[in-house]
PDB file of C-alpha atoms in Angstrom:
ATOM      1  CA  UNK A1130       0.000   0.000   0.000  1.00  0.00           C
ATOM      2  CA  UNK A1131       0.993   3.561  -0.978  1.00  0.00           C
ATOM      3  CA  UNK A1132       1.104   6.661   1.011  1.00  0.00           C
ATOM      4  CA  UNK A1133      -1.900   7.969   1.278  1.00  0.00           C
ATOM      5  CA  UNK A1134      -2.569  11.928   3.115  1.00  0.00           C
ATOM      6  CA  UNK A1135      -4.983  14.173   4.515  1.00  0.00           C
ATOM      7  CA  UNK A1136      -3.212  17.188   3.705  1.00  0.00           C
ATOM      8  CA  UNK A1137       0.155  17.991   2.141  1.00  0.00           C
ATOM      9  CA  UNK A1138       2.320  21.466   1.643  1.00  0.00           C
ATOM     10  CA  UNK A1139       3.979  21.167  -1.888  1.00  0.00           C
ATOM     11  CA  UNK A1140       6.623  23.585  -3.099  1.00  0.00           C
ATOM     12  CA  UNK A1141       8.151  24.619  -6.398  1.00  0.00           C
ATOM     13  CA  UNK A1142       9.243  27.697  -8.957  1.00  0.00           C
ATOM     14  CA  UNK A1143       6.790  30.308  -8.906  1.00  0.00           C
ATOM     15  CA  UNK A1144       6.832  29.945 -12.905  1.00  0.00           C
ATOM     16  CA  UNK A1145       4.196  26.889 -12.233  1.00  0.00           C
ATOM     17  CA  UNK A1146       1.601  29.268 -11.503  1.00  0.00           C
ATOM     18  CA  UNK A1147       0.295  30.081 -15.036  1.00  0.00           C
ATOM     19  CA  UNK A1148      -2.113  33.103 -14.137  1.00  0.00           C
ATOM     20  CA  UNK A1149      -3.663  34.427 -10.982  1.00  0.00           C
ATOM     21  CA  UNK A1150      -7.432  35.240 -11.900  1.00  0.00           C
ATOM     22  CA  UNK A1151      -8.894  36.880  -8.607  1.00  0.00           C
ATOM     23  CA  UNK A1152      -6.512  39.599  -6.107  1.00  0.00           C
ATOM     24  CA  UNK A1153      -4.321  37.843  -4.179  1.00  0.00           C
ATOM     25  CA  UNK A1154      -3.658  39.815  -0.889  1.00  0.00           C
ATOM     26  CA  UNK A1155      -0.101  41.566  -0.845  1.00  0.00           C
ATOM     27  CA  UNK A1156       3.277  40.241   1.812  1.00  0.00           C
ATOM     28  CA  UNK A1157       5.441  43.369   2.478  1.00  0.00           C
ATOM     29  CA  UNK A1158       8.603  42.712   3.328  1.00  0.00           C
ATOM     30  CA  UNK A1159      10.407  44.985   6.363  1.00  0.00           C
ATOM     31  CA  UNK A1160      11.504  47.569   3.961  1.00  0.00           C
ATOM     32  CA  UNK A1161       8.072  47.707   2.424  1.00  0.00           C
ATOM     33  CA  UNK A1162       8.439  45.968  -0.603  1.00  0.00           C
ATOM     34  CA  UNK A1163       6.155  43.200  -2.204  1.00  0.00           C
ATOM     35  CA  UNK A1164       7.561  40.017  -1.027  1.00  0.00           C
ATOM     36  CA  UNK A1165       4.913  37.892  -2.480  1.00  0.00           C
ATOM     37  CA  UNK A1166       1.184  37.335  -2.924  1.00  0.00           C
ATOM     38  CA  UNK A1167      -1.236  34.910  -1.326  1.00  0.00           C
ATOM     39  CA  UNK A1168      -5.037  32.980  -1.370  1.00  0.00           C
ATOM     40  CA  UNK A1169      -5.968  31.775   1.709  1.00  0.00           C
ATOM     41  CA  UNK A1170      -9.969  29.478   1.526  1.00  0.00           C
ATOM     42  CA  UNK A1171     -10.324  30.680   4.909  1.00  0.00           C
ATOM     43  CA  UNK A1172     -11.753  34.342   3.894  1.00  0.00           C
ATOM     44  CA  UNK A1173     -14.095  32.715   1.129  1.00  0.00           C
ATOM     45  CA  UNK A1174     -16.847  31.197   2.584  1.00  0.00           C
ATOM     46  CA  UNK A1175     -17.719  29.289  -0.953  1.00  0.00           C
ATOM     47  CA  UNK A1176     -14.492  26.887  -0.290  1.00  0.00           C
ATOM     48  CA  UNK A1177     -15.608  25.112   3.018  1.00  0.00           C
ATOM     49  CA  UNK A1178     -12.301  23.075   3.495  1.00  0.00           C
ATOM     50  CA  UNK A1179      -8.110  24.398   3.884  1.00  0.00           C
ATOM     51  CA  UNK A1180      -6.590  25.674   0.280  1.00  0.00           C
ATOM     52  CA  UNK A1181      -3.590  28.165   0.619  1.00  0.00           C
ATOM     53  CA  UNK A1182      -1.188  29.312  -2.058  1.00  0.00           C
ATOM     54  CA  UNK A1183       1.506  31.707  -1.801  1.00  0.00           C
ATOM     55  CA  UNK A1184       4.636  33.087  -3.811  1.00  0.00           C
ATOM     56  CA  UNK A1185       8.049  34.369  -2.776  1.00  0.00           C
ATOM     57  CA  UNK A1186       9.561  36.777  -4.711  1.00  0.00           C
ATOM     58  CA  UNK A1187      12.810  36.427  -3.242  1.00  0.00           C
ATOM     59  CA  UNK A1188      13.166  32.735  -3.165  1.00  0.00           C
ATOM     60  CA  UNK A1189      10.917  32.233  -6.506  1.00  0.00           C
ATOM     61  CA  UNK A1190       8.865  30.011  -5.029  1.00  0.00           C
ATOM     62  CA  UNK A1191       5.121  28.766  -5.187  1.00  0.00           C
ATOM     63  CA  UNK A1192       3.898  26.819  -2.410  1.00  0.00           C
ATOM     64  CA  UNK A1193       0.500  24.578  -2.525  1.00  0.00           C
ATOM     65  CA  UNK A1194      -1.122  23.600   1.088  1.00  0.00           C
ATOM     66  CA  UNK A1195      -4.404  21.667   0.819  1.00  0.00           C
ATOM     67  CA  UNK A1196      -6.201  19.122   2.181  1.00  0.00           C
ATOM     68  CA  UNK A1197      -7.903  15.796   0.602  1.00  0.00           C
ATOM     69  CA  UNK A1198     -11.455  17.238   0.917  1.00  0.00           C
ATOM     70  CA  UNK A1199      -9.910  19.391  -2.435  1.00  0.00           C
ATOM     71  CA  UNK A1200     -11.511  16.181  -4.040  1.00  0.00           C
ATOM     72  CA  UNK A1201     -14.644  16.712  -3.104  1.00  0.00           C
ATOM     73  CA  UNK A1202     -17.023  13.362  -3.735  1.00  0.00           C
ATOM     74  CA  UNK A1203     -13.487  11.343  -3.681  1.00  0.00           C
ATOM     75  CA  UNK A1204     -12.885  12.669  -0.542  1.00  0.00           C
ATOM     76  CA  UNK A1205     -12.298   9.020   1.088  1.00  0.00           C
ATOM     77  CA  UNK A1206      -9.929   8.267  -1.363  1.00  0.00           C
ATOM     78  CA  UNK A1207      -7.631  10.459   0.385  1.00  0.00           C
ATOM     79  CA  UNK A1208      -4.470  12.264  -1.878  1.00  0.00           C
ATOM     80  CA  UNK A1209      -2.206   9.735  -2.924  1.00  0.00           C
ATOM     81  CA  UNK A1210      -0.294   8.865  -6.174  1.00  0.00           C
ATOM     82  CA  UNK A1211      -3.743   8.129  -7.676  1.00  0.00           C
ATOM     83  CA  UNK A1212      -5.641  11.905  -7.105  1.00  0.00           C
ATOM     84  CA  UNK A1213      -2.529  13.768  -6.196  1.00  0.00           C
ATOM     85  CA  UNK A1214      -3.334  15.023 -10.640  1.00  0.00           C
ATOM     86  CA  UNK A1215      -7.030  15.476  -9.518  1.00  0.00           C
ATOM     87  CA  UNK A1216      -6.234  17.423  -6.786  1.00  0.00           C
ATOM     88  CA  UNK A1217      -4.210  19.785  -8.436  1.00  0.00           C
ATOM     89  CA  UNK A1218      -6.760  19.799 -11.422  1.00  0.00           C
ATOM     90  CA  UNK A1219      -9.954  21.024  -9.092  1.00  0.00           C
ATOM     91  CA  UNK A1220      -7.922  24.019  -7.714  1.00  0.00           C
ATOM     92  CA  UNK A1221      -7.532  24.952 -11.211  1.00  0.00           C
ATOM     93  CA  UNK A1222     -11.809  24.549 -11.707  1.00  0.00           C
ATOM     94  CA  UNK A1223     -11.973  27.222  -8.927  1.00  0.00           C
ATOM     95  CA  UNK A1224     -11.665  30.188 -11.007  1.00  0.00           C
ATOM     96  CA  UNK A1225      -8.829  31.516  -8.465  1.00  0.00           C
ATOM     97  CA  UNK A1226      -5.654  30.691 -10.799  1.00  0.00           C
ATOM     98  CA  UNK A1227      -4.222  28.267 -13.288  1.00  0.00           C
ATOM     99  CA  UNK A1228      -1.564  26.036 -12.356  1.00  0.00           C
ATOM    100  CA  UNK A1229       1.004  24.174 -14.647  1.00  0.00           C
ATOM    101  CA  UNK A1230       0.124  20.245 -13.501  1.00  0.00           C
ATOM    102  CA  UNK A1231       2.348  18.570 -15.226  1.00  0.00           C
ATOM    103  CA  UNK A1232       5.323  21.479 -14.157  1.00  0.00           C
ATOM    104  CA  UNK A1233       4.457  20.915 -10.515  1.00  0.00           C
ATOM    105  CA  UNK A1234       4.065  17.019 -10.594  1.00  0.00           C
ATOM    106  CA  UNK A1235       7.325  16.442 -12.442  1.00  0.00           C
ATOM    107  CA  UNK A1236       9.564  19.743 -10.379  1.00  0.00           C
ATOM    108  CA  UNK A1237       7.580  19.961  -7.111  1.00  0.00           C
ATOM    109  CA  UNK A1238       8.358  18.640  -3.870  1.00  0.00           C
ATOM    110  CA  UNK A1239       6.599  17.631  -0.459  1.00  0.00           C
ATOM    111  CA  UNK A1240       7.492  19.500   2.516  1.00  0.00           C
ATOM    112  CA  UNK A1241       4.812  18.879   4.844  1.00  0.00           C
ATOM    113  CA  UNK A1242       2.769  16.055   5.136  1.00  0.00           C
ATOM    114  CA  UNK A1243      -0.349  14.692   7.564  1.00  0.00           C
ATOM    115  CA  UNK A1244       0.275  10.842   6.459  1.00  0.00           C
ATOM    116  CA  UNK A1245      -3.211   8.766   7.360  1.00  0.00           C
ATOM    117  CA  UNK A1246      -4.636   5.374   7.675  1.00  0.00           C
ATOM    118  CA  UNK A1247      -8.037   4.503   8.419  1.00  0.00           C
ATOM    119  CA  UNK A1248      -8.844   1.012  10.082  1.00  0.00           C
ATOM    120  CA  UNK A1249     -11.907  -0.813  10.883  1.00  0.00           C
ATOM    121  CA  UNK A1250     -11.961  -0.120  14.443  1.00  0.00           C
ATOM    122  CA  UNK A1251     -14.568   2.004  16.357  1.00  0.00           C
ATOM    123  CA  UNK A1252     -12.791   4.551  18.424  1.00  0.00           C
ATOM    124  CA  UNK A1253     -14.585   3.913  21.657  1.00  0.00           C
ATOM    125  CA  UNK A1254     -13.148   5.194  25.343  1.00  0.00           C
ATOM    126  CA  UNK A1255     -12.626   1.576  25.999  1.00  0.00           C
ATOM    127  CA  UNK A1256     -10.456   1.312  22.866  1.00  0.00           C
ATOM    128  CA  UNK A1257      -8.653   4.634  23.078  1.00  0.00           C
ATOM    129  CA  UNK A1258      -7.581   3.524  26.966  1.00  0.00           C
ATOM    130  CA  UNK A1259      -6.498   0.740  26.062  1.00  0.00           C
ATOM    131  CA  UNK A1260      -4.214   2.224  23.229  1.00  0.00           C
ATOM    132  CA  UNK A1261      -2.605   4.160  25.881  1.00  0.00           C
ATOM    133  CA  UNK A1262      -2.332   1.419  28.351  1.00  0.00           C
ATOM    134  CA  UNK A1263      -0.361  -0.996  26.044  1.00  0.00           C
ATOM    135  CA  UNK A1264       2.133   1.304  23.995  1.00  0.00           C
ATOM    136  CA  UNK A1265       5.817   0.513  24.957  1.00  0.00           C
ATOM    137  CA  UNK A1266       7.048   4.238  25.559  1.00  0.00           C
ATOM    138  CA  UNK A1267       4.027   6.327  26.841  1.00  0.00           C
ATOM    139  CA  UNK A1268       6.310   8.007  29.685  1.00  0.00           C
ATOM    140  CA  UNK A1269       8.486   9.531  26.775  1.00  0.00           C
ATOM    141  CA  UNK A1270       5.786  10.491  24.932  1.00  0.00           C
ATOM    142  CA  UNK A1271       3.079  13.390  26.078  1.00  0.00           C
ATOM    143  CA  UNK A1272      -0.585  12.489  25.477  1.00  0.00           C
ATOM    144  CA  UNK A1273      -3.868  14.036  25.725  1.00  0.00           C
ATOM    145  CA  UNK A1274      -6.829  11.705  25.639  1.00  0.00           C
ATOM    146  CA  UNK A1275     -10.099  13.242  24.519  1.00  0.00           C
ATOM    147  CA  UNK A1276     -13.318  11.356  25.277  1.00  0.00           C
ATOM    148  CA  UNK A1277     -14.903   9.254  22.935  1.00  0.00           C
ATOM    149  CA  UNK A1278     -13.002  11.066  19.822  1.00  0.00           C
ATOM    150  CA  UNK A1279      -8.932  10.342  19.918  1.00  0.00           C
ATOM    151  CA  UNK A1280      -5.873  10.185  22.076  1.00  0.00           C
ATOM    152  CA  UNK A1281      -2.891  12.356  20.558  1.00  0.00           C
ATOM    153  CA  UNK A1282       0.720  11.354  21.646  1.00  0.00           C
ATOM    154  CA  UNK A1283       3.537  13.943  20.756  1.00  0.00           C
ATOM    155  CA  UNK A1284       7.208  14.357  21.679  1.00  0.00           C
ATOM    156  CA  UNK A1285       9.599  16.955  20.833  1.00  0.00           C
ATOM    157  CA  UNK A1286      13.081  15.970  18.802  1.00  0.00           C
ATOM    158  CA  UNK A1287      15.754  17.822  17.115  1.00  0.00           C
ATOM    159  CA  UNK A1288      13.657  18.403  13.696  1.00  0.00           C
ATOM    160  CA  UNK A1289      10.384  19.387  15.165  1.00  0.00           C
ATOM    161  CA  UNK A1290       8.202  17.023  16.997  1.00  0.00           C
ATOM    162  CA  UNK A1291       6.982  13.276  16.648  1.00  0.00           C
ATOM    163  CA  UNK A1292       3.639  12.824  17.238  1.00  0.00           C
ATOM    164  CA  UNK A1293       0.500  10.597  16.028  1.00  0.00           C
ATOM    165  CA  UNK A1294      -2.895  11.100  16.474  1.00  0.00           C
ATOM    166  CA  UNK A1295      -5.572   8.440  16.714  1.00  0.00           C
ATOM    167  CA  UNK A1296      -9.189   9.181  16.397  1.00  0.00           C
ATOM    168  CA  UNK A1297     -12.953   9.030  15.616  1.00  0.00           C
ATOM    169  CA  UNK A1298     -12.801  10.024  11.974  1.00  0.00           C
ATOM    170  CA  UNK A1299     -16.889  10.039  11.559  1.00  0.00           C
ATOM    171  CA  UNK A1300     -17.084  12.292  14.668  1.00  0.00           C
ATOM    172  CA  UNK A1301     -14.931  15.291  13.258  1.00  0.00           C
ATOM    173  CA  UNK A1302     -16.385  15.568  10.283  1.00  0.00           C
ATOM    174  CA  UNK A1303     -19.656  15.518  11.601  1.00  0.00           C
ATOM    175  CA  UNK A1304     -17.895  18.599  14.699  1.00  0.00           C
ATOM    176  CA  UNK A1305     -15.842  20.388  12.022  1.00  0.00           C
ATOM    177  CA  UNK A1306     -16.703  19.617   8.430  1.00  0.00           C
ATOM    178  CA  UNK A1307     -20.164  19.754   8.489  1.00  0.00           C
ATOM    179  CA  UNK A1308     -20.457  22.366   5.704  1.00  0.00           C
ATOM    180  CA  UNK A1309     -18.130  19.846   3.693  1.00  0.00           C
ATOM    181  CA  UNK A1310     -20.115  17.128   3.770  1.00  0.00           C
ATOM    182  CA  UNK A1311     -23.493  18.887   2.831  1.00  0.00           C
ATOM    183  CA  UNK A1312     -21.901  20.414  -0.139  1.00  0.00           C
ATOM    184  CA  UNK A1313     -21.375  16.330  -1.782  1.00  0.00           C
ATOM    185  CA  UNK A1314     -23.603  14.836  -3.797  1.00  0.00           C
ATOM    186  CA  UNK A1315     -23.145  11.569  -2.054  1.00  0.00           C
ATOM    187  CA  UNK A1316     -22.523  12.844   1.375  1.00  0.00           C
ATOM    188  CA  UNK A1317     -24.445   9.711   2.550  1.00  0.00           C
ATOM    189  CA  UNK A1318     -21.595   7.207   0.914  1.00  0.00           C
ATOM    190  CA  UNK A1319     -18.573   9.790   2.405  1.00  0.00           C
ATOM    191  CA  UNK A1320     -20.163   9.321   6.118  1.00  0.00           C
ATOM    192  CA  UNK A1321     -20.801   5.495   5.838  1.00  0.00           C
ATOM    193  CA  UNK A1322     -17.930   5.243   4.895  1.00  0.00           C
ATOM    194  CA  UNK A1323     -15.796   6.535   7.778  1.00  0.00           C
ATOM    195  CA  UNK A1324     -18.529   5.168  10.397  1.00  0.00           C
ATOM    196  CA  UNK A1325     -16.725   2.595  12.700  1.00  0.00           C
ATOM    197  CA  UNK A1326     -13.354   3.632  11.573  1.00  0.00           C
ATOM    198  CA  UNK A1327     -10.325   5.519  13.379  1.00  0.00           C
ATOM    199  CA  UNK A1328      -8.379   6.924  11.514  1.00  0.00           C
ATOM    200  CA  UNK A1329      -4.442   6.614  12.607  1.00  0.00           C
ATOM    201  CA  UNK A1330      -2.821  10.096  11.508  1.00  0.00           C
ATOM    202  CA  UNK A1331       1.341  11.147  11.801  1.00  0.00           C
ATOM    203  CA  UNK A1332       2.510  14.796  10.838  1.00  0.00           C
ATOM    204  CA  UNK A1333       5.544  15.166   9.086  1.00  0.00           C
ATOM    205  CA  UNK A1334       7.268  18.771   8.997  1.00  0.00           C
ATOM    206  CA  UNK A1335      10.102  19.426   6.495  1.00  0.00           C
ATOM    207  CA  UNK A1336      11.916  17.333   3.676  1.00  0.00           C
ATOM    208  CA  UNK A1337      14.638  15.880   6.366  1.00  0.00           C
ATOM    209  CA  UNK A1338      12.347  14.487   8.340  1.00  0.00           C
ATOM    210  CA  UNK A1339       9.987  12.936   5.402  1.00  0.00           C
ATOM    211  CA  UNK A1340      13.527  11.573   4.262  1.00  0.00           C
ATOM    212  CA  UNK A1341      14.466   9.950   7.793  1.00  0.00           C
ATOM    213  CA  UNK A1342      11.268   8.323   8.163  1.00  0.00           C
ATOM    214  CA  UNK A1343      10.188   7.506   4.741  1.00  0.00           C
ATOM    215  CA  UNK A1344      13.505   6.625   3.032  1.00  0.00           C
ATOM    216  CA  UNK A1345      12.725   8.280   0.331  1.00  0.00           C
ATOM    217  CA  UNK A1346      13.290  11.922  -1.288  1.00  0.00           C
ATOM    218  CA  UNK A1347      10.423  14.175  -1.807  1.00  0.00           C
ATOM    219  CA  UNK A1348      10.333  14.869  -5.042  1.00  0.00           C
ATOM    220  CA  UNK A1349       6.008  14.471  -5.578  1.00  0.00           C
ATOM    221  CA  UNK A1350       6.172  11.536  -7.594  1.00  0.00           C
ATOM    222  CA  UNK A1351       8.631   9.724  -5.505  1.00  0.00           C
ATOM    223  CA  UNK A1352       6.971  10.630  -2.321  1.00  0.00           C
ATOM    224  CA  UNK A1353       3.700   9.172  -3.431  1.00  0.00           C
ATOM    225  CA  UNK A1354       5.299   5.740  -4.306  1.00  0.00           C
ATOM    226  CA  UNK A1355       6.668   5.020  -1.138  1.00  0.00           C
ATOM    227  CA  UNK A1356       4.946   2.403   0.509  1.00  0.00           C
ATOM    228  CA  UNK A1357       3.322   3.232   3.816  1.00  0.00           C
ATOM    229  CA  UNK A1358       4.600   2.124   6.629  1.00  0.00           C
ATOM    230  CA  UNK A1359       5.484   5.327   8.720  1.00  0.00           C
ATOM    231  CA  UNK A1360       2.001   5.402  10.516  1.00  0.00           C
ATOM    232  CA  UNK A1361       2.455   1.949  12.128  1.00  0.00           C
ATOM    233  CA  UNK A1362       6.106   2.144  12.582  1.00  0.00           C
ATOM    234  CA  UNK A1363       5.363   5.795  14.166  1.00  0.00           C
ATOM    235  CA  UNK A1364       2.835   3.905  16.547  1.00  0.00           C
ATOM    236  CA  UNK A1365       5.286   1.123  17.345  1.00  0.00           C
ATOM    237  CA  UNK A1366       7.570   3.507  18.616  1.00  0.00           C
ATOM    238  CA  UNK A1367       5.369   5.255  21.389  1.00  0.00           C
TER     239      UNK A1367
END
């Protein structure tokens, strides 16, 4: 099995973005000078789920932060080597800018990832204390348990922080996403489908640490063929 993500952060040359088609609000540097421009979904209420994009003027750059429910009625297939394209392609059907796919598939690379598997397991208390009462490590890891939706455990390192979350994937979306899932035609297949099921979720922050734990580089293309086994080794090691 592939990797498979909730969200990514994707960077490349700011020549990938083709055309910007709506304002993008302004980043001054400290002397006053246009460092870059930006879209953030947050201010639209039309886009109910995370879509940012951003340039650097100074460093060239173009970086893509988004989150699988860019897919829309594929939403449960999560972004992966198989909708990673289709992802890409419904930010350009949002009339906000035009992005060179095949430029960003083929030059871009991952620097932030939120790397998922869902199991068939209902995330009960009795099952999320009983997650915490048999993992190896617990005292080096911090956790915070929250009833009858997920325990998080987390530990700072060198690069950042190790941390995975486990929880009730049916009873965010139904907390947080609600807008989400009434905007899909077959909002009753997305929530049967994620009924009964935790989802296991790890956070990876900058390309050394996708490198350390995956093994691979992050290039887009060969970040999406790695096989994924970071989630469960992450867990093993709490």
């Amino acid at each position: 099995m592939f990797i498979k993500c909730d969200t990514i952060k994707i960077r490349c040359n700011y020549k990938y973005l083709k055309e910007i088609k709506i304002p993008f609000n302004i980043q001054f540097n400290s002397k006053n000078m246009e460092q870059g421009r930006y879209f953030n979904s947050k201010h639209y209420n039309d886009i109910p789920y995370n879509l940012y994009i951003a340039t650097n003027n100074y460093h060239q750059s173009l970086e893509l932060e988004f989150s699988s429910k860019i897919l829309k009625e594929r939403y449960s297939e999560l972004i992966s080597r198989d909708t990673i394209r289709q992802c890409l392609d419904n930010i350009n059907t949002l009339g906000i800018c035009t992005l060179d796919i095949d430029g960003i598939l083929h030059h871009g690379w991952i620097i932030r990832s939120d790397i998922t598997e869902d199991v068939e397991l209902k995330p009960t208390d009795e099952v999320l204390n009983a997650l915490n009462q048999n993992v190896g490590n617990y005292r080096r890891f911090a956790w915070q348990h929250y009833d009858g939706k997920g325990i998080t455990f987390s530990k700072d390192v060198i690069y950042g922080k190790e941390e995975i979350k486990v929880y009730n994937k049916y009873q965010e979306l139904l907390t947080h996403s609600r807008k989400f899932v009434d905007s899909l035609e077959n909002r009753n297949e997305i929530m049967d489908y994620f009924y009964g099921k935790t989802r296991f979720e790890i956070t990876l922050r900058g390309e050394k640490q996708i490198r350390e734990r995956l093994g691979v580089g992050t290039g887009i293309i060969e970040f999406f063929n790695a096989e994924n086994r970071a989630v469960r080794e992450q867990f093993n090691r709490v």
